[in-house]
Coordinates of N, CA and C in Angstrom, one line a residue:
M1 N 107.6 127.0 -102.4 CA 107.9 127.9 -101.3 C 108.5 129.2 -101.9
T2 N 107.9 130.3 -101.7 CA 108.4 131.6 -102.2 C 108.6 132.6 -101.1
H3 N 109.5 133.5 -101.3 CA 109.7 134.6 -100.3 C 109.9 135.8 -101.1
T4 N 109.6 137.0 -100.5 CA 109.7 138.3 -101.1 C 111.1 138.8 -100.8
V5 N 111.7 139.4 -101.8 CA 113.0 140.0 -101.6 C 112.8 141.4 -101.0
G6 N 113.5 141.7 -99.9 CA 113.3 143.0 -99.2 C 114.0 144.2 -99.9
A7 N 113.8 145.4 -99.4 CA 114.4 146.6 -99.9 C 115.9 146.6 -100.1
K8 N 116.6 145.8 -99.1 CA 118.1 145.7 -99.1 C 118.5 144.4 -99.9
G9 N 117.6 143.8 -100.6 CA 118.0 142.6 -101.5 C 118.1 141.4 -100.6
Q10 N 117.5 141.4 -99.3 CA 117.6 140.2 -98.6 C 116.4 139.3 -98.6
V11 N 116.7 138.0 -98.5 CA 115.7 137.0 -98.5 C 115.9 136.1 -97.3
V12 N 114.9 135.7 -96.7 CA 114.9 134.8 -95.4 C 115.0 133.4 -96.0
I13 N 116.0 132.6 -95.5 CA 116.2 131.2 -95.8 C 115.1 130.5 -94.9
P14 N 114.2 129.7 -95.6 CA 113.1 129.1 -94.8 C 113.7 128.2 -93.7
K15 N 113.0 128.1 -92.5 CA 113.5 127.4 -91.4 C 113.8 125.9 -91.8
E16 N 112.8 125.3 -92.5 CA 113.0 123.9 -92.9 C 114.4 123.7 -93.6
M17 N 114.7 124.6 -94.5 CA 116.0 124.5 -95.2 C 117.2 124.8 -94.3
R18 N 117.1 125.8 -93.4 CA 118.2 126.1 -92.4 C 118.4 124.9 -91.6
D19 N 117.3 124.2 -91.2 CA 117.4 123.0 -90.3 C 118.0 121.9 -91.2
R20 N 117.5 121.6 -92.3 CA 118.0 120.5 -93.2 C 119.5 120.6 -93.5
F21 N 120.0 121.9 -93.8 CA 121.4 122.1 -94.2 C 122.3 122.5 -93.0
G22 N 121.7 122.7 -91.9 CA 122.5 123.1 -90.7 C 123.0 124.5 -90.8
I23 N 122.1 125.3 -91.3 CA 122.6 126.7 -91.5 C 122.2 127.5 -90.1
K24 N 123.2 128.1 -89.5 CA 123.1 128.7 -88.3 C 123.4 130.3 -88.5
P25 N 122.9 131.1 -87.5 CA 123.2 132.5 -87.6 C 124.7 132.7 -87.6
G26 N 125.1 133.6 -88.4 CA 126.7 133.8 -88.5 C 127.4 132.9 -89.5
D27 N 126.7 131.9 -90.0 CA 127.3 131.1 -91.1 C 127.5 131.9 -92.3
E28 N 128.4 131.5 -93.0 CA 128.8 132.1 -94.3 C 128.2 131.4 -95.5
V29 N 127.6 132.0 -96.5 CA 127.0 131.3 -97.6 C 127.7 131.9 -98.8
S30 N 127.8 131.1 -100.0 CA 128.3 131.6 -101.3 C 127.2 131.5 -102.2
F31 N 127.3 132.4 -103.2 CA 126.2 132.4 -104.3 C 126.9 132.4 -105.6
W32 N 126.2 131.8 -106.6 CA 126.8 131.8 -107.9 C 125.6 131.8 -109.0
D33 N 125.9 132.3 -110.2 CA 125.0 132.4 -111.3 C 124.9 131.1 -112.0
C34 N 123.7 130.6 -112.1 CA 123.4 129.3 -112.8 C 122.5 129.6 -114.0
E35 N 122.8 130.5 -114.8 CA 122.0 130.9 -115.9 C 120.6 131.5 -115.7
D36 N 119.7 130.5 -115.3 CA 118.3 131.0 -115.1 C 117.9 130.9 -113.6
H37 N 118.9 130.7 -112.7 CA 118.7 130.7 -111.3 C 119.9 130.9 -110.5
V38 N 119.8 131.2 -109.2 CA 121.0 131.4 -108.3 C 121.2 130.3 -107.5
G39 N 122.5 129.9 -107.5 CA 122.9 128.7 -106.6 C 123.4 129.4 -105.3
M40 N 123.2 128.6 -104.2 CA 123.6 129.0 -102.9 C 124.2 127.8 -102.1
R41 N 125.2 128.0 -101.4 CA 125.8 126.9 -100.7 C 126.4 127.4 -99.3
V42 N 126.2 126.7 -98.3 CA 126.8 127.1 -97.0 C 128.4 126.8 -97.1
V43 N 129.2 127.8 -96.8 CA 130.6 127.6 -96.8 C 131.0 126.8 -95.5
R44 N 131.6 125.7 -95.7 CA 132.0 124.9 -94.5 C 133.4 124.8 -94.3
D45 N 133.9 125.1 -93.1 CA 135.3 124.9 -92.7 C 135.7 123.5 -92.9
L46 N 136.8 123.1 -93.2 CA 137.2 121.7 -93.3 C 137.1 121.1 -92.0
E47 N 137.4 121.8 -90.9 CA 137.1 121.1 -89.6 C 135.7 120.7 -89.3
T48 N 134.8 121.5 -89.9 CA 133.4 121.0 -89.6 C 133.0 119.8 -90.5
L49 N 133.7 119.5 -91.5 CA 133.5 118.3 -92.3 C 134.1 117.1 -91.8
K50 N 135.1 117.2 -90.9 CA 135.9 116.1 -90.4 C 135.0 115.0 -89.8
G51 N 135.1 113.9 -90.4 CA 134.3 112.8 -89.8 C 132.8 112.7 -90.4
R52 N 132.4 113.6 -91.2 CA 131.1 113.7 -91.5 C 130.6 112.6 -92.4
F53 N 131.5 111.9 -93.1 CA 131.1 110.8 -94.0 C 131.7 109.5 -93.5
R54 N 132.0 109.4 -92.2 CA 132.7 108.2 -91.7 C 131.8 107.0 -91.8
E55 N 130.5 107.1 -91.6 CA 129.6 105.9 -91.7 C 129.5 105.3 -93.1
L56 N 130.0 106.0 -94.1 CA 129.7 105.5 -95.4 C 130.8 104.5 -95.9
G57 N 131.9 104.4 -95.1 CA 132.9 103.4 -95.3 C 133.7 103.6 -96.6
L58 N 133.8 104.9 -97.0 CA 134.5 105.2 -98.3 C 135.9 104.9 -98.2
S59 N 136.6 105.0 -97.1 CA 138.1 104.7 -96.9 C 138.2 103.3 -97.2
E60 N 137.4 102.4 -96.7 CA 137.5 101.0 -96.9 C 137.3 100.6 -98.3
D61 N 136.3 101.2 -99.0 CA 136.0 101.0 -100.3 C 137.3 101.3 -101.2
L62 N 137.8 102.5 -101.0 CA 139.0 102.9 -101.7 C 140.1 101.9 -101.5
E63 N 140.4 101.5 -100.3 CA 141.5 100.6 -100.0 C 141.3 99.2 -100.7
A64 N 140.0 98.8 -100.7 CA 139.7 97.5 -101.4 C 139.9 97.7 -102.9
E65 N 139.6 98.8 -103.5 CA 139.7 99.0 -104.9 C 141.2 99.1 -105.2
R66 N 142.1 99.8 -104.4 CA 143.5 99.8 -104.7 C 144.1 98.5 -104.6
N67 N 143.7 97.6 -103.5 CA 144.3 96.3 -103.5 C 144.0 95.5 -104.7
A68 N 142.7 95.5 -105.2 CA 142.3 94.8 -106.4 C 143.0 95.2 -107.6
E69 N 143.3 96.5 -107.7 CA 144.1 97.0 -108.8 C 145.5 96.6 -108.8
R70 N 146.1 96.6 -107.5 CA 147.5 96.0 -107.5 C 147.6 94.6 -107.8
L71 N 146.5 93.7 -107.4 CA 146.5 92.3 -107.9 C 146.5 92.2 -109.3
R72 N 145.5 92.9 -110.0 CA 145.5 92.9 -111.4 C 146.7 93.3 -112.1
E73 N 147.4 94.4 -111.6 CA 148.7 94.7 -112.2 C 149.8 93.7 -112.0
A74 N 149.8 93.1 -110.9 CA 150.7 92.0 -110.6 C 150.7 90.8 -111.5
R75 N 149.4 90.5 -111.9 CA 149.2 89.4 -112.8 C 149.6 89.7 -114.3
H76 N 149.8 90.9 -114.6 CA 150.1 91.3 -116.0 C 151.6 91.5 -116.1

């Protein structure tokens, strides 16, 4: 998928990608140099990330790991 850079250096982000990454009009994006390509990421406010990974059970996994580590340390 390619797009042409306009006279002002602007490029349209394809709709498929805007939908996939939840990019809406007015969102802020950041760019960085990756040697042979340009990286781009949507700047997300911490509030918009709140609860985003809840279904993954990461907190429970971390708590289980900490408990296991405490047991190992108590045995030594």
